[in-house]
């Protein structure tokens, strides 16, 4: 007859570690004492939007003034604004560039790879 095998207790390998889902999305939601509505903090939001619009108008006005009157500004300011405008142009249009030219860039990489392989470079 065989002797009964002793059962080993099941241990949790992740003991001491919490899963990211458990800590980020708790099962029991906390009780909120303040009811948030759609119009909560509307004064702060309005003030924030006014500041945002003010900075945007200042920025655009500064770029327009440098564009029309470059003699009033130093070379460094013109150079820096040129770099900022180029960077913004790339950021704004990068999605369009990638969607339009995705097959084109793949074809160029294949052609360059074949060229370097054939010429030994």
mmCIF file of C-alpha atoms in Angstrom:
data_model
loop_
_atom_site.group_PDB
_atom_site.id
_atom_site.type_symbol
_atom_site.label_atom_id
_atom_site.label_comp_id
_atom_site.label_asym_id
_atom_site.label_seq_id
_atom_site.Cartn_x
_atom_site.Cartn_y
_atom_site.Cartn_z
ATOM 1 C CA UNK A 1 0.000 0.000 0.000
ATOM 2 C CA UNK A 2 1.059 3.489 -0.726
ATOM 3 C CA UNK A 3 1.392 6.036 1.963
ATOM 4 C CA UNK A 4 -0.710 9.155 1.461
ATOM 5 C CA UNK A 5 1.289 12.047 0.062
ATOM 6 C CA UNK A 6 1.587 15.075 2.162
ATOM 7 C CA UNK A 7 -0.122 18.127 0.666
ATOM 8 C CA UNK A 8 2.057 21.197 0.404
ATOM 9 C CA UNK A 9 0.425 24.492 1.221
ATOM 10 C CA UNK A 10 -0.148 26.703 -1.803
ATOM 11 C CA UNK A 11 1.930 29.832 -1.595
ATOM 12 C CA UNK A 12 1.424 33.017 -3.497
ATOM 13 C CA UNK A 13 4.531 33.800 -5.557
ATOM 14 C CA UNK A 14 3.612 37.481 -5.723
ATOM 15 C CA UNK A 15 3.408 37.808 -1.967
ATOM 16 C CA UNK A 16 4.285 41.320 -0.902
ATOM 17 C CA UNK A 17 3.707 42.708 -4.392
ATOM 18 C CA UNK A 18 0.448 44.269 -5.334
ATOM 19 C CA UNK A 19 -0.730 44.024 -8.878
ATOM 20 C CA UNK A 20 -0.875 47.333 -10.660
ATOM 21 C CA UNK A 21 -4.565 46.844 -11.434
ATOM 22 C CA UNK A 22 -5.408 46.283 -7.781
ATOM 23 C CA UNK A 23 -3.687 49.424 -6.570
ATOM 24 C CA UNK A 24 -4.722 51.688 -9.434
ATOM 25 C CA UNK A 25 -8.378 50.628 -9.628
ATOM 26 C CA UNK A 26 -9.567 49.858 -6.100
ATOM 27 C CA UNK A 27 -12.511 47.486 -5.696
ATOM 28 C CA UNK A 28 -14.240 49.621 -3.087
ATOM 29 C CA UNK A 29 -14.667 53.189 -4.160
ATOM 30 C CA UNK A 30 -14.220 55.768 -1.474
ATOM 31 C CA UNK A 31 -17.153 57.808 -0.312
ATOM 32 C CA UNK A 32 -17.107 61.323 -1.675
ATOM 33 C CA UNK A 33 -18.348 63.980 0.662
ATOM 34 C CA UNK A 34 -18.528 66.619 -2.087
ATOM 35 C CA UNK A 35 -20.745 66.070 -5.094
ATOM 36 C CA UNK A 36 -19.017 67.189 -8.277
ATOM 37 C CA UNK A 37 -21.211 68.691 -10.931
ATOM 38 C CA UNK A 38 -20.553 69.884 -14.440
ATOM 39 C CA UNK A 39 -20.358 73.495 -13.211
ATOM 40 C CA UNK A 40 -17.956 72.834 -10.333
ATOM 41 C CA UNK A 41 -15.087 75.305 -10.112
ATOM 42 C CA UNK A 42 -16.344 77.211 -13.149
ATOM 43 C CA UNK A 43 -14.575 80.383 -11.962
ATOM 44 C CA UNK A 44 -11.209 78.604 -11.858
ATOM 45 C CA UNK A 45 -11.788 77.054 -15.285
ATOM 46 C CA UNK A 46 -12.799 80.414 -16.776
ATOM 47 C CA UNK A 47 -9.737 82.116 -15.238
ATOM 48 C CA UNK A 48 -7.483 79.335 -16.576
ATOM 49 C CA UNK A 49 -8.925 79.704 -20.074
ATOM 50 C CA UNK A 50 -8.454 83.479 -19.967
ATOM 51 C CA UNK A 51 -4.794 83.042 -18.997
ATOM 52 C CA UNK A 52 -4.338 80.440 -21.746
ATOM 53 C CA UNK A 53 -5.889 82.725 -24.375
ATOM 54 C CA UNK A 54 -3.801 85.648 -23.127
ATOM 55 C CA UNK A 55 -0.538 83.737 -23.501
ATOM 56 C CA UNK A 56 -1.565 82.469 -26.937
ATOM 57 C CA UNK A 57 -2.426 85.978 -28.149
ATOM 58 C CA UNK A 58 0.875 87.300 -26.765
ATOM 59 C CA UNK A 59 2.830 84.483 -28.477
ATOM 60 C CA UNK A 60 1.116 84.977 -31.839
ATOM 61 C CA UNK A 61 1.497 88.751 -31.598
ATOM 62 C CA UNK A 62 5.200 88.381 -30.854
ATOM 63 C CA UNK A 63 5.720 86.069 -33.848
ATOM 64 C CA UNK A 64 3.818 88.442 -36.138
ATOM 65 C CA UNK A 65 5.838 91.435 -34.905
ATOM 66 C CA UNK A 66 9.112 89.575 -35.529
ATOM 67 C CA UNK A 67 7.844 88.523 -38.977
ATOM 68 C CA UNK A 68 6.963 92.068 -40.087
ATOM 69 C CA UNK A 69 9.676 94.014 -38.237
ATOM 70 C CA UNK A 70 12.776 91.762 -37.997
ATOM 71 C CA UNK A 71 15.120 94.771 -37.835
ATOM 72 C CA UNK A 72 13.910 95.450 -34.273
ATOM 73 C CA UNK A 73 15.025 92.046 -32.966
ATOM 74 C CA UNK A 74 18.348 90.287 -32.531
ATOM 75 C CA UNK A 75 19.564 87.400 -34.657
ATOM 76 C CA UNK A 76 19.231 84.974 -31.722
ATOM 77 C CA UNK A 77 15.512 85.699 -31.314
ATOM 78 C CA UNK A 78 14.880 85.245 -35.036
ATOM 79 C CA UNK A 79 16.902 82.020 -35.079
ATOM 80 C CA UNK A 80 15.109 80.617 -32.012
ATOM 81 C CA UNK A 81 11.662 81.487 -33.369
ATOM 82 C CA UNK A 82 12.570 79.837 -36.669
ATOM 83 C CA UNK A 83 13.516 76.632 -34.853
ATOM 84 C CA UNK A 84 10.309 76.739 -32.787
ATOM 85 C CA UNK A 85 8.174 77.212 -35.909
ATOM 86 C CA UNK A 86 9.943 74.346 -37.714
ATOM 87 C CA UNK A 87 9.485 72.103 -34.672
ATOM 88 C CA UNK A 88 5.776 73.004 -34.402
ATOM 89 C CA UNK A 89 5.293 72.384 -38.120
ATOM 90 C CA UNK A 90 6.807 68.913 -37.795
ATOM 91 C CA UNK A 91 4.701 68.102 -34.728
ATOM 92 C CA UNK A 92 1.450 69.295 -36.289
ATOM 93 C CA UNK A 93 1.986 67.577 -39.618
ATOM 94 C CA UNK A 94 3.793 64.402 -38.513
ATOM 95 C CA UNK A 95 0.582 62.347 -38.427
ATOM 96 C CA UNK A 96 -0.271 63.375 -41.974
ATOM 97 C CA UNK A 97 3.303 62.718 -43.114
ATOM 98 C CA UNK A 98 3.274 59.232 -41.607
ATOM 99 C CA UNK A 99 -0.099 58.265 -43.059
ATOM 100 C CA UNK A 100 0.651 59.602 -46.553
ATOM 101 C CA UNK A 101 4.266 58.485 -46.867
ATOM 102 C CA UNK A 102 4.289 55.222 -44.875
ATOM 103 C CA UNK A 103 4.696 53.029 -47.968
ATOM 104 C CA UNK A 104 7.078 55.552 -49.544
ATOM 105 C CA UNK A 105 9.480 55.439 -46.585
ATOM 106 C CA UNK A 106 9.345 51.643 -46.528
ATOM 107 C CA UNK A 107 10.211 51.536 -50.261
ATOM 108 C CA UNK A 108 13.110 53.962 -49.754
ATOM 109 C CA UNK A 109 14.539 51.830 -46.932
ATOM 110 C CA UNK A 110 14.352 48.725 -49.113
ATOM 111 C CA UNK A 111 16.017 50.533 -52.029
ATOM 112 C CA UNK A 112 18.783 51.933 -49.819
ATOM 113 C CA UNK A 113 19.345 48.516 -48.269
ATOM 114 C CA UNK A 114 19.610 46.848 -51.680
ATOM 115 C CA UNK A 115 21.895 49.614 -52.948
ATOM 116 C CA UNK A 116 24.238 49.314 -49.968
ATOM 117 C CA UNK A 117 24.262 45.519 -50.278
ATOM 118 C CA UNK A 118 25.052 45.605 -54.012
ATOM 119 C CA UNK A 119 27.725 48.278 -53.777
ATOM 120 C CA UNK A 120 29.321 46.864 -50.639
ATOM 121 C CA UNK A 121 28.886 49.990 -48.507
#
